[in-house]
JSON list of C-alpha atoms in Angstrom, two decimals:
[
{"chain": "J", "resi": 1, "resn": "MET", "atom": "CA", "xyz": [0.00, 0.00, 0.00]},
{"chain": "J", "resi": 2, "resn": "GLY", "atom": "CA", "xyz": [2.62, 2.60, 0.97]},
{"chain": "J", "resi": 3, "resn": "LEU", "atom": "CA", "xyz": [5.44, 1.16, -1.11]},
{"chain": "J", "resi": 4, "resn": "SER", "atom": "CA", "xyz": [4.35, 2.49, -4.49]},
{"chain": "J", "resi": 5, "resn": "SER", "atom": "CA", "xyz": [4.34, 6.07, -5.70]},
{"chain": "J", "resi": 6, "resn": "PRO", "atom": "CA", "xyz": [1.06, 7.71, -6.65]},
{"chain": "J", "resi": 7, "resn": "THR", "atom": "CA", "xyz": [0.32, 8.06, -10.34]},
{"chain": "J", "resi": 8, "resn": "PRO", "atom": "CA", "xyz": [0.52, 11.50, -11.97]},
{"chain": "J", "resi": 9, "resn": "GLN", "atom": "CA", "xyz": [-3.29, 11.50, -12.21]},
{"chain": "J", "resi": 10, "resn": "GLN", "atom": "CA", "xyz": [-3.62, 10.85, -8.46]},
{"chain": "J", "resi": 11, "resn": "LEU", "atom": "CA", "xyz": [-1.08, 13.61, -7.74]},
{"chain": "J", "resi": 12, "resn": "LEU", "atom": "CA", "xyz": [-3.01, 16.02, -9.94]},
{"chain": "J", "resi": 13, "resn": "SER", "atom": "CA", "xyz": [-6.32, 15.35, -8.22]},
{"chain": "J", "resi": 14, "resn": "GLU", "atom": "CA", "xyz": [-4.73, 15.73, -4.77]},
{"chain": "J", "resi": 15, "resn": "ALA", "atom": "CA", "xyz": [-2.95, 18.92, -5.82]},
{"chain": "J", "resi": 16, "resn": "ILE", "atom": "CA", "xyz": [-6.19, 20.43, -7.12]},
{"chain": "J", "resi": 17, "resn": "ILE", "atom": "CA", "xyz": [-7.95, 19.65, -3.84]},
{"chain": "J", "resi": 18, "resn": "PHE", "atom": "CA", "xyz": [-5.16, 21.02, -1.62]},
{"chain": "J", "resi": 19, "resn": "TRP", "atom": "CA", "xyz": [-4.64, 24.10, -3.79]},
{"chain": "J", "resi": 20, "resn": "THR", "atom": "CA", "xyz": [-8.38, 24.86, -3.84]},
{"chain": "J", "resi": 21, "resn": "ILE", "atom": "CA", "xyz": [-8.50, 24.67, -0.04]},
{"chain": "J", "resi": 22, "resn": "ALA", "atom": "CA", "xyz": [-5.48, 27.00, 0.14]},
{"chain": "J", "resi": 23, "resn": "VAL", "atom": "CA", "xyz": [-7.05, 29.49, -2.30]},
{"chain": "J", "resi": 24, "resn": "VAL", "atom": "CA", "xyz": [-10.23, 29.65, -0.23]},
{"chain": "J", "resi": 25, "resn": "LEU", "atom": "CA", "xyz": [-8.28, 30.14, 3.01]},
{"chain": "J", "resi": 26, "resn": "VAL", "atom": "CA", "xyz": [-5.87, 32.76, 1.63]},
{"chain": "J", "resi": 27, "resn": "ALA", "atom": "CA", "xyz": [-8.62, 34.66, -0.19]},
{"chain": "J", "resi": 28, "resn": "GLY", "atom": "CA", "xyz": [-10.80, 34.57, 2.92]},
{"chain": "J", "resi": 29, "resn": "ARG", "atom": "CA", "xyz": [-7.96, 35.81, 5.07]},
{"chain": "J", "resi": 30, "resn": "LEU", "atom": "CA", "xyz": [-7.11, 38.65, 2.70]},
{"chain": "J", "resi": 31, "resn": "CYS", "atom": "CA", "xyz": [-10.77, 39.69, 2.32]},
{"chain": "J", "resi": 32, "resn": "ALA", "atom": "CA", "xyz": [-11.18, 39.71, 6.09]},
{"chain": "J", "resi": 33, "resn": "ARG", "atom": "CA", "xyz": [-8.01, 41.74, 6.54]},
{"chain": "J", "resi": 34, "resn": "VAL", "atom": "CA", "xyz": [-9.10, 44.29, 3.92]},
{"chain": "J", "resi": 35, "resn": "ILE", "atom": "CA", "xyz": [-12.47, 44.62, 5.65]},
{"chain": "J", "resi": 36, "resn": "VAL", "atom": "CA", "xyz": [-10.86, 45.03, 9.09]},
{"chain": "J", "resi": 37, "resn": "HIS", "atom": "CA", "xyz": [-8.24, 47.54, 7.95]},
{"chain": "J", "resi": 38, "resn": "GLY", "atom": "CA", "xyz": [-10.53, 49.37, 5.55]},
{"chain": "J", "resi": 39, "resn": "SER", "atom": "CA", "xyz": [-8.24, 49.32, 2.52]},
{"chain": "J", "resi": 40, "resn": "ILE", "atom": "CA", "xyz": [-5.99, 47.00, 0.58]},
{"chain": "J", "resi": 41, "resn": "LYS", "atom": "CA", "xyz": [-3.22, 49.55, 1.12]},
{"chain": "J", "resi": 42, "resn": "ARG", "atom": "CA", "xyz": [-3.30, 48.91, 4.87]},
{"chain": "J", "resi": 43, "resn": "LEU", "atom": "CA", "xyz": [-2.39, 45.24, 4.74]},
{"chain": "J", "resi": 44, "resn": "GLN", "atom": "CA", "xyz": [0.35, 44.31, 7.20]},
{"chain": "J", "resi": 45, "resn": "VAL", "atom": "CA", "xyz": [3.64, 42.46, 6.81]},
{"chain": "J", "resi": 46, "resn": "ASP", "atom": "CA", "xyz": [2.15, 39.07, 7.63]},
{"chain": "J", "resi": 47, "resn": "ASP", "atom": "CA", "xyz": [-0.39, 39.48, 4.82]},
{"chain": "J", "resi": 48, "resn": "TYR", "atom": "CA", "xyz": [2.34, 40.07, 2.28]},
{"chain": "J", "resi": 49, "resn": "VAL", "atom": "CA", "xyz": [4.36, 37.17, 3.67]},
{"chain": "J", "resi": 50, "resn": "MET", "atom": "CA", "xyz": [1.28, 34.98, 3.22]},
{"chain": "J", "resi": 51, "resn": "ILE", "atom": "CA", "xyz": [0.88, 36.12, -0.40]},
{"chain": "J", "resi": 52, "resn": "VAL", "atom": "CA", "xyz": [4.52, 35.29, -1.17]},
{"chain": "J", "resi": 53, "resn": "THR", "atom": "CA", "xyz": [4.16, 31.97, 0.66]},
{"chain": "J", "resi": 54, "resn": "PHE", "atom": "CA", "xyz": [1.07, 31.16, -1.39]},
{"chain": "J", "resi": 55, "resn": "CYS", "atom": "CA", "xyz": [3.06, 31.84, -4.58]},
{"chain": "J", "resi": 56, "resn": "PHE", "atom": "CA", "xyz": [5.71, 29.37, -3.42]},
{"chain": "J", "resi": 57, "resn": "TYR", "atom": "CA", "xyz": [2.95, 26.89, -2.55]},
{"chain": "J", "resi": 58, "resn": "THR", "atom": "CA", "xyz": [1.48, 27.20, -6.04]},
{"chain": "J", "resi": 59, "resn": "THR", "atom": "CA", "xyz": [4.91, 26.75, -7.61]},
{"chain": "J", "resi": 60, "resn": "LEU", "atom": "CA", "xyz": [5.42, 23.69, -5.43]},
{"chain": "J", "resi": 61, "resn": "PHE", "atom": "CA", "xyz": [2.33, 22.02, -6.86]},
{"chain": "J", "resi": 62, "resn": "VAL", "atom": "CA", "xyz": [3.34, 22.86, -10.43]},
{"chain": "J", "resi": 63, "resn": "LEU", "atom": "CA", "xyz": [6.81, 21.39, -9.89]},
{"chain": "J", "resi": 64, "resn": "ILE", "atom": "CA", "xyz": [5.32, 18.27, -8.30]},
{"chain": "J", "resi": 65, "resn": "GLN", "atom": "CA", "xyz": [3.29, 17.73, -11.45]},
{"chain": "J", "resi": 66, "resn": "ILE", "atom": "CA", "xyz": [6.37, 18.15, -13.63]},
{"chain": "J", "resi": 67, "resn": "SER", "atom": "CA", "xyz": [8.46, 15.93, -11.35]},
{"chain": "J", "resi": 68, "resn": "ALA", "atom": "CA", "xyz": [5.89, 13.14, -11.51]},
{"chain": "J", "resi": 69, "resn": "ARG", "atom": "CA", "xyz": [6.59, 12.73, -15.22]},
{"chain": "J", "resi": 70, "resn": "TYR", "atom": "CA", "xyz": [10.39, 12.50, -14.99]},
{"chain": "J", "resi": 71, "resn": "ALA", "atom": "CA", "xyz": [12.75, 10.11, -13.27]},
{"chain": "J", "resi": 72, "resn": "THR", "atom": "CA", "xyz": [15.46, 11.42, -10.95]},
{"chain": "J", "resi": 73, "resn": "ASN", "atom": "CA", "xyz": [18.96, 10.35, -9.97]},
{"chain": "J", "resi": 74, "resn": "LEU", "atom": "CA", "xyz": [17.49, 7.91, -7.47]},
{"chain": "J", "resi": 75, "resn": "LEU", "atom": "CA", "xyz": [17.87, 4.53, -9.09]},
{"chain": "J", "resi": 76, "resn": "ASP", "atom": "CA", "xyz": [18.68, 0.96, -8.24]},
{"chain": "J", "resi": 77, "resn": "PRO", "atom": "CA", "xyz": [22.43, 0.33, -8.63]},
{"chain": "J", "resi": 78, "resn": "ALA", "atom": "CA", "xyz": [21.58, -2.76, -10.68]},
{"chain": "J", "resi": 79, "resn": "ASP", "atom": "CA", "xyz": [19.89, -0.52, -13.29]},
{"chain": "J", "resi": 80, "resn": "THR", "atom": "CA", "xyz": [22.83, 1.85, -13.69]},
{"chain": "J", "resi": 81, "resn": "SER", "atom": "CA", "xyz": [24.16, 0.26, -16.89]},
{"chain": "J", "resi": 82, "resn": "ASN", "atom": "CA", "xyz": [20.69, 0.26, -18.50]},
{"chain": "J", "resi": 83, "resn": "VAL", "atom": "CA", "xyz": [20.13, 3.91, -17.63]},
{"chain": "J", "resi": 84, "resn": "LEU", "atom": "CA", "xyz": [23.55, 5.04, -18.83]},
{"chain": "J", "resi": 85, "resn": "ALA", "atom": "CA", "xyz": [23.08, 3.21, -22.12]},
{"chain": "J", "resi": 86, "resn": "ASP", "atom": "CA", "xyz": [20.06, 5.37, -23.03]},
{"chain": "J", "resi": 87, "resn": "LEU", "atom": "CA", "xyz": [20.99, 9.03, -23.59]},
{"chain": "J", "resi": 88, "resn": "LYS", "atom": "CA", "xyz": [17.37, 10.22, -23.49]},
{"chain": "J", "resi": 89, "resn": "GLN", "atom": "CA", "xyz": [16.83, 8.56, -20.12]},
{"chain": "J", "resi": 90, "resn": "VAL", "atom": "CA", "xyz": [19.99, 10.21, -18.76]},
{"chain": "J", "resi": 91, "resn": "LYS", "atom": "CA", "xyz": [18.81, 13.65, -19.96]},
{"chain": "J", "resi": 92, "resn": "ASP", "atom": "CA", "xyz": [15.35, 13.06, -18.47]},
{"chain": "J", "resi": 93, "resn": "ARG", "atom": "CA", "xyz": [16.89, 12.04, -15.14]},
{"chain": "J", "resi": 94, "resn": "ILE", "atom": "CA", "xyz": [19.11, 15.14, -15.11]},
{"chain": "J", "resi": 95, "resn": "PHE", "atom": "CA", "xyz": [16.08, 17.35, -15.81]},
{"chain": "J", "resi": 96, "resn": "GLY", "atom": "CA", "xyz": [14.00, 15.49, -13.21]},
{"chain": "J", "resi": 97, "resn": "SER", "atom": "CA", "xyz": [16.72, 15.93, -10.60]},
{"chain": "J", "resi": 98, "resn": "LYS", "atom": "CA", "xyz": [16.85, 19.68, -11.28]},
{"chain": "J", "resi": 99, "resn": "ILE", "atom": "CA", "xyz": [13.08, 19.91, -10.92]},
{"chain": "J", "resi": 100, "resn": "VAL", "atom": "CA", "xyz": [13.30, 18.10, -7.56]},
{"chain": "J", "resi": 101, "resn": "ILE", "atom": "CA", "xyz": [15.79, 20.71, -6.30]},
{"chain": "J", "resi": 102, "resn": "GLY", "atom": "CA", "xyz": [13.37, 23.52, -7.15]},
{"chain": "J", "resi": 103, "resn": "LEU", "atom": "CA", "xyz": [10.50, 21.53, -5.67]},
{"chain": "J", "resi": 104, "resn": "GLU", "atom": "CA", "xyz": [12.32, 21.06, -2.38]},
{"chain": "J", "resi": 105, "resn": "GLN", "atom": "CA", "xyz": [13.24, 24.75, -2.22]},
{"chain": "J", "resi": 106, "resn": "CYS", "atom": "CA", "xyz": [9.59, 25.72, -2.75]},
{"chain": "J", "resi": 107, "resn": "MET", "atom": "CA", "xyz": [8.57, 23.26, -0.05]},
{"chain": "J", "resi": 108, "resn": "LEU", "atom": "CA", "xyz": [11.04, 24.82, 2.39]},
{"chain": "J", "resi": 109, "resn": "ALA", "atom": "CA", "xyz": [9.98, 28.36, 1.46]},
{"chain": "J", "resi": 110, "resn": "SER", "atom": "CA", "xyz": [6.32, 27.43, 1.96]},
{"chain": "J", "resi": 111, "resn": "THR", "atom": "CA", "xyz": [7.02, 25.86, 5.33]},
{"chain": "J", "resi": 112, "resn": "TRP", "atom": "CA", "xyz": [9.11, 28.76, 6.58]},
{"chain": "J", "resi": 113, "resn": "GLY", "atom": "CA", "xyz": [6.65, 31.31, 5.19]},
{"chain": "J", "resi": 114, "resn": "VAL", "atom": "CA", "xyz": [3.85, 29.79, 7.24]},
{"chain": "J", "resi": 115, "resn": "LYS", "atom": "CA", "xyz": [6.11, 29.70, 10.29]},
{"chain": "J", "resi": 116, "resn": "ILE", "atom": "CA", "xyz": [6.93, 33.39, 9.84]},
{"chain": "J", "resi": 117, "resn": "CYS", "atom": "CA", "xyz": [3.21, 34.20, 9.58]},
{"chain": "J", "resi": 118, "resn": "LEU", "atom": "CA", "xyz": [2.52, 32.30, 12.77]},
{"chain": "J", "resi": 119, "resn": "LEU", "atom": "CA", "xyz": [5.38, 34.06, 14.58]},
{"chain": "J", "resi": 120, "resn": "LEU", "atom": "CA", "xyz": [4.01, 37.42, 13.43]},
{"chain": "J", "resi": 121, "resn": "LEU", "atom": "CA", "xyz": [0.57, 36.38, 14.66]},
{"chain": "J", "resi": 122, "resn": "TYR", "atom": "CA", "xyz": [1.97, 35.39, 18.07]},
{"chain": "J", "resi": 123, "resn": "HIS", "atom": "CA", "xyz": [3.88, 38.68, 18.20]},
{"chain": "J", "resi": 124, "resn": "GLN", "atom": "CA", "xyz": [0.66, 40.64, 17.57]},
{"chain": "J", "resi": 125, "resn": "MET", "atom": "CA", "xyz": [-1.17, 38.65, 20.27]},
{"chain": "J", "resi": 126, "resn": "THR", "atom": "CA", "xyz": [1.40, 39.44, 22.95]}
]
């Protein structure tokens, strides 16, 4: 059950669901903040951090979809000779590995962006 990777179609459906939930939450938060502060020009630092974090979150889902269609440098040592014999597979694995680096950076930026927003929220509460 947990030993196989999800198919690109399964990843797409999960990404759509998670992204839709995030859009509703971020849009709701920003609408509420605009109503409370009276203008879009009066948004605070944590609102802008959340917007940037949401952009990283969106990029993360796009890169996950791209990554699902390419192999990476993670391979069974027994398959090394077969992979190296096919130039197209080597190029695809190089591209897939580069996508994974960007994907991981977006994941870290999303995680830290949410942490920064929470720290700013805690700072406002105290």
